[in-house]
Amino acid sequence: MINLTIDDKQIEVDEGTTVLEAAKELGVPIPTLCHDDRLKPFGACRLCIVEIAGMPKPVTSCTTPATDGMVVKTVSEKLHRLRKTTVELLLSDHPNDCMVCISSGECKLQELAYLYGIRENRFTGEMRDHNKIDTNPFITREQNKCVMCGLCVRVCEEVQGVGAIGYAERGFEARVTPPFGQNLDCEFCGQCVSICPTGALSGGIWAGKPRGDSVKFTDTTCTYCGCGCNITLRSSGDEVVRVDSDKDNHNRGWLCVKGRFGFEFINSKDRLTTPLIRREKGGQFEKATWEEALDYVAGRFTEIKDKNGADAVAGLCSARCTNEENYLFQKLMRAGIGTNNVDHCARY
Amino acid sequence: MNSKVTVNVCMGTGGIAAGGDMVMAEFIKELEAAGIEDASVNEKCRLHKVGCRGFCARDVLVDVAIDGEVSTYQYIQQDMVKRLVREHVVGARPVKEWLVGDDYHTFHDNQTKIVLGDLGKIDPESIDEYMGVDGYKAAEKALTTMTPTEVIDTVKESGLRGRGGGGFPTGLKWGFCAANTADQFYLICNADEGDPGAFMDRSVIEGNPHAVIEGMIIAAYAIGASIGYVYIRAEYPLAVDRLHMALDSAKEKGYLGKKLFGTDFDLKIKVKLGAGAFVCGEETALIASIEGERGMPRAKPPFPANKGLWGKPTIINNVETLANLPHILTKGAAWYASIGSEKSKGTKVIALTGKIRNTGLIEIPMGMPLKEIIFNVGGGIEGDKLFKAVQTGGPSGGCIPQQHIDLPVDYEGLASVGSMMGSGGMVVLDETDCMVNISKFFLEFTQSESCGKCVPCRIGTKRLLEILTRITEGEGKEGDIDLLLELAEDVRDSSLCGLGMSAPNPVISTIKYFRHEYEAHIKDKKCPAKVCNKLLTFFIREDMCIGCGMCARACSVKAITGEKKQPHKIDNKLCIQCGSCFDACKFSAVLKE
Amino acid sequence: MKFGSGAMTNSVAEIAENKAIFVIGSNTTENHPIIALRMKEAVANGAELIVADPRKIPLVKFATLWLRHRPGTDATLLNSIMNVILAEGLEDKKFIDERTEGYEDFVKSIEPFTPEYGAEITGVAADDIVKAGRIFGSAENAGIYYAMGITQHSMGTNNVCAVGNLAMVTGNIGKYASGVNPLRGQNNVQGACDMGGLPNVYPGYQKVDVPANQEKFEKGWGKSLSAKVGLAATEMTGAMLDGSLKGMYIFGENPALSDPNTTHSVKAFKSLEFLVVQDLFMTDTAQLADVVLPGASFAEKDGTFTSSERRVQRVRKAVNSPGEAKTDLAIIDQIYKRIDGEGDLGKTVEASDVFDEAVSFWPAMAGMSYRRLEADSLQWPCPTEDHAGTRFLFEETFNRENGKALFTAVPFVASKELPDKEYPFVLTTGRELFHYHTGTMTRRSSGLNTVAPEAFVEVNPADAEVLGVGDGQRLTVSSRRGSIRLKARVSNIVPPNVIFIPFHYKEAAANLLTSDAMDPVCKIMEAKVCAVKIEV
C-alpha cells in the first residue's frame, strides 16, 4: 500500500493508483477534459495538473502514479493560472455557439469556461475550419468544436477495437479524422459520441429534439440482444428523444448501434393503436374496442377448448417481453386454458 | 607508409551535394589514365570514400597524402581533378592556389575530436578500416572482461551525459533501466535528428557507422537488451544505406546476432525509418512511432527506462552519446572525465551556422567559452559585422546576447542564461538580424511541428506565433510583450513534452535580452535591424538609380514609376513593403528605413 | 442438460479475465456487441482467442487462431480438439475425478476423432486443431462462448454436449472466468425460459410431467393442470396443418418470418380456426390473424428482463403507449380473467405482484423483489433476501442428483440437408449488426434502415466468378422450399460453396429457404445449414 497526502489529507491507495484516482477517492475535485476512467490515461488536456513536492514542474495527475510519501497540491495560484490559460486557449479556437449547440448544458468545456469565469479571452486568432458533414445518419461531427482530447480515438481503438478514426496533420491543424479524410464508415456504436466532452460529436437523430427541463430520464434495460445493457431513455412527452447509458452500469456505458440509435420504432407511425378484429376468414380487419376484442378472444378460445379440448389451443410467448408477461402468459395457457402448449422463439 | 599515395574525397551528404561522387569518379579515371592503376603503383595508392570532417562549406574537400604528407584541397570540382593528378599525384607538386588556408587549420586545431575523430579518415563502408583503428575492441573488452554493472559504473564515472539534449547522466539512466525485472529490454538509438540546421548525427552515421553500432553493443550489454533499434530519419538516405551496410558487415563478423564475442550475449539491431516529424525525436513519441502509432508523446512517468517500447524497459540514447562509448571503454572513465568542465564531461559536437565565417560541424571540449567557439573555431562574424547573439539548442533553444559571450558552453552554462544545449545547434546572429523576427522564425517551426496532442503546445504556440507576427507587421499592441511572456511561460510550464516545454524559449530569451527591439516594433513601429518589411519605408536614391526598371517590374502593386534611364520613384501610398524592389535592384539604389 | 441448467454459467465481466476464449457459432461482434467488447478486452489483456466459424466474422481480426470449419461440423471439430487435449495429457484430472462421471465412455468415444479425421470432416487443418487443443487445454482459465451457430442444427443438442465436454475435460466449469456460455439472442430469451415459456417445464425448469411439480403448481394456482408435455413451436406447425391445433395466441413474435420454411408455416397459420396476434406492428404474422391486439414497447412498461448472464434487471416505463395500445401484461391479464371467469376485471395488474408470484415458485429467484432490483440488478441463483446473487454457477456442485456433471459421448452426425448436384451451395443464415431479428423494430429506425436498407447474399469471389456474378448484382437463391431474389455481396467473409443471408428482410426472407428439419431432443430448427442453388 502507498500513503500519500493530497491537499493536506492523507490517503492510502494500492500500488499503481494514479494521483487523480487517489484524489477522486478522497473527494478532492481536479478538473479534467481528456480523462475517462474506462480508458488509458492520455495526459493531453493539461487541466489535471498538480504540484508534487520535489518535482520541478506541475505534472498531470491522470498519468502520474502515486508513490509512497508523495505530497500533492491540487490548488495553487500557479495551477489556477495554467489551467485558466489552457481553457482560454481552447475557447480561442472554439465556435462558442453554446446558444445553439446540441451539447449545451452537458458540455465539459462550457462548464470549465464557467468555472474559470472566462468572459473575455486574452487570446484571439485564427480558428480551425474543419467542419465536415458526414453522410451517415448516426454520428454528426462538428470538428471545429473538437478539443482534441482523443477520447473518441481511444474509445474506438481501446474498447471497440475498430480504429475508425485517428489523428492527422500537425500543430494547429491537427485533427481527428477517418483515414484520408473520408466519410466516417464504421460500426456506428456511438461510443465516441457518448464520450465526447463537447458538441463535436453528437447523435444525428438527436438534432432539434427537446432537451433541458422538458426531458425525463428513465433508467431501463435495452430491448435488443441478450447482453442486457442498461440504458437511460430520455423522453419528452411521449416521445423518446435519446438513449444513453451511464458509465457505472455493468455495460460500462457502452452500447451498440441498435441500442443507442435504434429507438425510433417506439414512436413509429406504424404502431398499432387499436384492437382489430377480422370477423370472418378472408374478411377485413375492423377496429374494435378493447372490451369487444378481449371478450371475443376469450370467447373464441373457450369455445375451441370446450369443443376440441385444451390441447387444441397453443400459445407463443415472447423472448422480447418481460418476465412478468411471460409468466402470466404461460399461466394463462396452463391454468386458464389447461394446456402445456406454450413455447417461444428461443429456438429461432 | 613511405611512398604511399592516398587520396581522400569527402563523400558525406555535403560532399556529394557539392559533386563529391563526380570528383571521385574523375579521380579513378584520371589515376587510371595516369597509369597509377598499375599493379605496383596500386598498392601505394588508396582511394577513400571518407565521411564528413565538418567543414562542409568548403566541399568538395580532398586530401592528397604522399609519403604521409597530407595536403588538403577545398572547393574541388570534377574539372579540377585532372590537374591535381597531373601535378600533385604524378608530379608531386601540390596545387598551391587550391589548398585550404589558415582558417581551415584554425577551425580544426581548436577542436578536440573524439566522436568526430575518425570521420574523414576511415572508409565508413569498410568494417576492416574501422577495425584498423581498434574498432570493436571496446565492445569485446566490455563483453568479455566486464560485467554489465561494471560497464554501467564505468559510464557513470566517465560523467557522460545524454547528447540528445536532455543531458541526463547516461550511466545513471542505464542503472535505472537495468534495475527492472522484465523478460525483454530494448535499446534504441535515436537518430531522428530534427533540428533545422543540425547534422551531427547524420554525419556520424555517414562517416563512422560502426562506432555507433559498437556503442550500441556496449549499451545493450550494460542494460541486458537483446533487441536494439536505430530510429533514423528517412530523409537521410546515405546514412541509412551506410548503416545497413555496417549492420550487415558487423553481422557477418559475428559482432551482431547470437553469442557475441563468444559470450552468451545476443543482440539484434533493427532499423526503423522515421517519417520526418520533429516531435519523434522526443523519446516517448519515438517509441510510439516504432510501435506503429502516430508519433505523439506520452506522459512521463512512467519513464521509458521502466516502461518503454511495448511496455518494456527501454533505453534511448542519442547517436553521439553512443559513439562516445567505445572511446570511454577503451581509454577509461578517468580519461573521459578529464575532458570538459566540472559537471559536463567530454566533448560536444556542434553544428555551427549562421553569420559566421567557418560554418560546419565542430567538436569542442565541454565548457569552451562561447567567444572561443565563435571567434577562434568559427573564425568570427562574416563580413565583419557586429556580433549580436547566438541561438543554441535548435529551434527551441534560447538566444544568448553579447553580454554573455564569455559563457562556458556546457549544460549548466547554457541553462543559466535561459538557453539549452539541445542536440548542439548553434546559429550565430549579427546586427542585421531582427530578434523579434528570429523568435517568430523559430516559433513557426515548432508551431507547425507540434503533434497537436496537448492544448498549450497546439494552440499556445499558434497564439504566440500570431502575436509575434502582428508585432513584426506593425500591428503590435500595448501589452503584447507581457501577454507574450505570460503565455510563453504557461506553455513552457504546462506542455506535455519537451517540444512544448521548450518552444517558448526563443520568445522568453529574446524578450529578456532584447526587449527594446520588441518595444521599438510596437511603440515606434520600427524594426531596428531593418528586417521587418512592414515597418520600413522603401525609397530610391536618385544618385544611385540608373533607371533600368528592374524594380518597377518586380513591384506587384505598381508603386514604382519612372522613365527609362531616369531615376525611379516609389509611391509609398501604394507600397505594401514586400521588399521585392530591394531584392531586385542590382545597384543598391533601393533603400529601406 | 449435463449440468442441469440452460444459461451462461459465468458472467460477462469475467470474460475480460479469461486466459483463453473459444468462440464457436457466435458472431459475437455483430450479435452481442457489448459482450464482444469484453472479449476484445481479454485479448488486450493477453488472452488467446480461438474463433471457430465458417464465416470470417469480425472477431477473427482479434483471434490468435481461426478455425474455418464446414457448416454443421461443430461437434466433430470439438471432438478432435478434445482428442488433442487427451493425447497431450492436458485434461484436468482432478476435476474429472472429483466432479464428473461418464469419463471412460467419453474417452473411448473421442478416440476416433484424431486431428487428421477432424481435418477430413471439418476442413480445418490438422495442425490448427492441434494448436486449438493446446491453447485451450493449457490455459489457466478458459471460457467457451456459443450462440445459434451451435444450436440451430438438427444435431444441435449434440453440439451443446460437445461444448460441455470440452469445458469438463479441461476443468473449465464451476470456476471464475471460465464456463459454458450460450449467448442468448434476444433481450429476454433467458427470462422467457426461466418463466416457463416452454412446453415441458413450469417456471424454474420444473418438469410438467413430474407429479410433485404438477402438484406444487396446482396448489399455487388453484387449478388442475395437464401432465402432458406440450408442443414445441416447431411442432405446432404440423399440429396446425393436421388440424389438431385450432386456436393460437401469439404475442411479441413474428414466426411467419422467423420460422424455418415459412411457406409451410404460413400455410399452417392460415389453417387455424382462430389466431390472435399481439404486437407493436402489423407484422407478417399479424396479417394472418383473426384478432390483432396493440401491445406496448419496452419503453412503455414496467417489468424485468433477464439477460444472458442470468441478470434480472428492471424495465421501467418512460412514455405512454400510442393510441389505445396497452401493456402486454394488462392484455394477458384481462384475457386470463375472462377465460377464467374469476378476478376483478376493473383491477389493474401490477408487474411487481406478478413478479413476486413468479419467484415464489422458483428458489433460484426467490430472494429477488422489485425493492432489491430498484437498487441494482441481481443474477440468479439468488435464493434468499440476503443473498447477493451468483456470478458463476456450479462452484461446488452441479444441478444433477449426485451433484456431478455428466460426460456425453457425441458421435458425428451430418446435417439433414447437404448440398448436391441440384442444390450445390450450403446456405447459412444469421443476423447483421444493424438489424435485429425480423426487423420489425430496426427497420422502423431510420438510421439503421439507411445504413442497411436491403437484403443481400454473401458469395465467395471464387463462386462469384464461376457464376459470373458481380458485386451488387441481383440473384435468385432457391431451395427445395422456396426462392428469393436479392443482391449479391461478393466477399471473402464466406468460404467457397457457402453463402450467407441475414434473415431480417421480409422482402427476401431467408427463412423461405431454410429447412424445417429439427433437433430430435430440443426441437430447434436447422437454420444454419441447408442446400440451395443460385441463379443469375
Coordinates of N, CA, C and O in Angstrom, one line a residue, chain B residues 26-80:
Chain B
E26 N 36.1 11.0 -61.3 CA 37.2 11.6 -62.1 C 38.5 11.2 -61.6 O 39.4 10.9 -62.4
F27 N 38.7 11.1 -60.3 CA 40.0 10.6 -59.7 C 40.3 9.2 -60.2 O 41.4 8.9 -60.7
I28 N 39.3 8.4 -60.1 CA 39.5 7.0 -60.6 C 39.9 7.0 -62.0 O 40.9 6.3 -62.4
K29 N 39.2 7.7 -62.8 CA 39.5 7.8 -64.3 C 40.9 8.4 -64.5 O 41.7 7.8 -65.2
E30 N 41.2 9.5 -63.9 CA 42.5 10.2 -64.1 C 43.7 9.4 -63.6 O 44.7 9.3 -64.2
L31 N 43.5 8.7 -62.4 CA 44.6 7.9 -61.8 C 44.9 6.8 -62.8 O 46.0 6.4 -63.0
E32 N 43.8 6.2 -63.3 CA 44.0 5.1 -64.2 C 44.7 5.6 -65.5 O 45.6 5.0 -66.0
A33 N 44.2 6.7 -66.0 CA 44.8 7.3 -67.2 C 46.3 7.6 -67.0 O 47.1 7.5 -67.9
A34 N 46.6 8.0 -65.7 CA 48.0 8.3 -65.4 C 48.8 7.1 -65.2 O 50.0 7.1 -64.8
G35 N 48.1 5.9 -65.3 CA 48.9 4.7 -65.1 C 49.1 4.3 -63.7 O 49.9 3.4 -63.4
I36 N 48.4 4.9 -62.8 CA 48.6 4.6 -61.4 C 47.8 3.4 -60.9 O 48.1 2.8 -59.9
E37 N 47.0 3.0 -61.8 CA 46.2 1.7 -61.5 C 47.1 0.5 -61.7 O 46.8 -0.6 -61.3
D38 N 48.3 0.8 -62.3 CA 49.3 -0.3 -62.5 C 49.6 -1.0 -61.1 O 49.6 -0.4 -60.1
A39 N 49.7 -2.3 -61.2 CA 49.7 -3.1 -60.0 C 50.7 -2.6 -59.0 O 50.4 -2.5 -57.8
S40 N 51.9 -2.3 -59.3 CA 52.9 -2.0 -58.3 C 52.6 -0.6 -57.7 O 52.8 -0.4 -56.5
V41 N 52.0 0.2 -58.5 CA 51.7 1.5 -58.0 C 50.4 1.4 -57.2 O 50.2 2.1 -56.2
N42 N 49.5 0.6 -57.6 CA 48.2 0.5 -57.0 C 48.3 0.3 -55.5 O 47.6 0.8 -54.7
E43 N 49.3 -0.5 -55.1 CA 49.5 -0.8 -53.7 C 49.7 0.5 -52.9 O 49.4 0.6 -51.7
K44 N 50.3 1.4 -53.5 CA 50.7 2.6 -52.8 C 49.6 3.6 -52.8 O 49.7 4.7 -52.2
C45 N 48.6 3.4 -53.6 CA 47.5 4.4 -53.7 C 46.2 3.9 -53.2 O 45.7 2.9 -53.6
R46 N 45.6 4.6 -52.3 CA 44.3 4.2 -51.8 C 43.3 5.3 -52.1 O 43.6 6.5 -51.9
L47 N 42.2 4.9 -52.6 CA 41.2 5.9 -52.9 C 40.1 5.7 -51.9 O 39.5 4.7 -51.7
H48 N 39.9 6.8 -51.1 CA 39.0 6.7 -50.0 C 37.7 7.3 -50.2 O 37.6 8.4 -50.8
K49 N 36.6 6.6 -49.7 CA 35.4 7.4 -49.5 C 35.4 7.7 -48.0 O 35.3 6.8 -47.2
V50 N 35.5 8.9 -47.7 CA 35.5 9.2 -46.3 C 34.3 10.0 -45.9 O 33.7 10.7 -46.7
G51 N 34.0 10.1 -44.6 CA 32.9 10.8 -44.2 C 33.2 12.3 -44.0 O 34.3 12.8 -44.3
C52 N 32.2 12.9 -43.4 CA 32.3 14.4 -43.2 C 33.4 14.7 -42.2 O 33.5 14.1 -41.1
R53 N 34.1 15.8 -42.5 CA 35.1 16.2 -41.5 C 34.6 17.5 -40.9 O 35.3 18.2 -40.2
G54 N 33.4 17.9 -41.2 CA 32.8 19.0 -40.5 C 32.8 20.4 -41.3 O 32.1 21.3 -40.9
F55 N 33.6 20.4 -42.3 CA 33.8 21.7 -42.9 C 33.1 21.8 -44.3 O 33.7 22.0 -45.3
C56 N 31.8 21.4 -44.3 CA 31.1 21.2 -45.5 C 31.0 22.4 -46.4 O 30.9 22.3 -47.6
A57 N 31.2 23.6 -45.8 CA 31.1 24.8 -46.6 C 32.2 24.8 -47.7 O 32.1 25.6 -48.6
R58 N 33.2 24.1 -47.4 CA 34.4 24.1 -48.3 C 34.4 22.9 -49.3 O 35.4 22.6 -49.9
D59 N 33.4 22.2 -49.3 CA 33.4 20.9 -50.1 C 33.4 21.3 -51.6 O 33.0 22.4 -52.0
V60 N 33.9 20.4 -52.5 CA 34.4 19.1 -52.1 C 35.9 19.2 -51.6 O 36.7 19.8 -52.2
L61 N 36.0 18.7 -50.4 CA 37.4 18.6 -49.8 C 38.1 17.4 -50.2 O 37.5 16.3 -50.2
V62 N 39.3 17.5 -50.5 CA 40.1 16.4 -51.0 C 41.5 16.4 -50.3 O 42.1 17.4 -50.3
D63 N 41.8 15.3 -49.7 CA 43.2 15.1 -49.2 C 44.0 14.3 -50.2 O 43.6 13.3 -50.6
V64 N 45.2 14.9 -50.4 CA 46.1 14.1 -51.2 C 47.3 13.8 -50.3 O 48.0 14.8 -49.8
A65 N 47.6 12.6 -49.9 CA 48.7 12.3 -49.0 C 49.8 11.5 -49.7 O 49.5 10.5 -50.3
I66 N 51.0 12.1 -49.7 CA 52.1 11.3 -50.3 C 53.2 11.2 -49.3 O 53.6 12.2 -48.7
D67 N 53.6 10.0 -49.1 CA 54.6 9.7 -48.0 C 54.1 10.3 -46.7 O 54.9 10.9 -45.9
G68 N 52.8 10.2 -46.4 CA 52.3 10.6 -45.1 C 52.1 12.1 -45.1 O 51.6 12.7 -44.1
E69 N 52.6 12.8 -46.1 CA 52.4 14.3 -46.1 C 51.0 14.6 -46.7 O 50.7 14.4 -47.8
V70 N 50.2 15.2 -45.8 CA 48.8 15.4 -46.2 C 48.6 16.9 -46.7 O 49.0 17.8 -46.0
S71 N 48.1 17.0 -47.9 CA 47.7 18.3 -48.4 C 46.2 18.3 -48.6 O 45.6 17.4 -49.1
T72 N 45.5 19.3 -48.1 CA 44.1 19.3 -48.2 C 43.6 20.4 -49.1 O 44.0 21.6 -49.0
Y73 N 42.8 20.0 -50.1 CA 42.2 21.0 -51.1 C 40.8 21.3 -50.8 O 40.0 20.4 -50.3
Q74 N 40.4 22.5 -51.1 CA 39.0 22.9 -50.9 C 38.3 23.3 -52.2 O 39.0 23.6 -53.2
Y75 N 37.0 23.3 -52.2 CA 36.2 23.6 -53.3 C 36.6 22.9 -54.6 O 36.7 23.5 -55.7
I76 N 36.9 21.6 -54.5 CA 37.4 20.8 -55.7 C 36.2 20.4 -56.5 O 35.2 19.9 -56.0
Q77 N 36.3 20.6 -57.8 CA 35.2 20.2 -58.7 C 35.8 19.2 -59.7 O 37.0 19.1 -59.8
Q78 N 34.9 18.5 -60.4 CA 35.3 17.4 -61.3 C 36.5 17.9 -62.3 O 37.5 17.2 -62.5
D79 N 36.3 19.1 -62.9 CA 37.2 19.5 -63.9 C 38.6 19.9 -63.3 O 39.5 20.2 -64.0
M80 N 38.7 19.9 -62.0 CA 40.0 20.3 -61.4 C 40.8 19.1 -61.1 O 42.0 19.2 -60.8

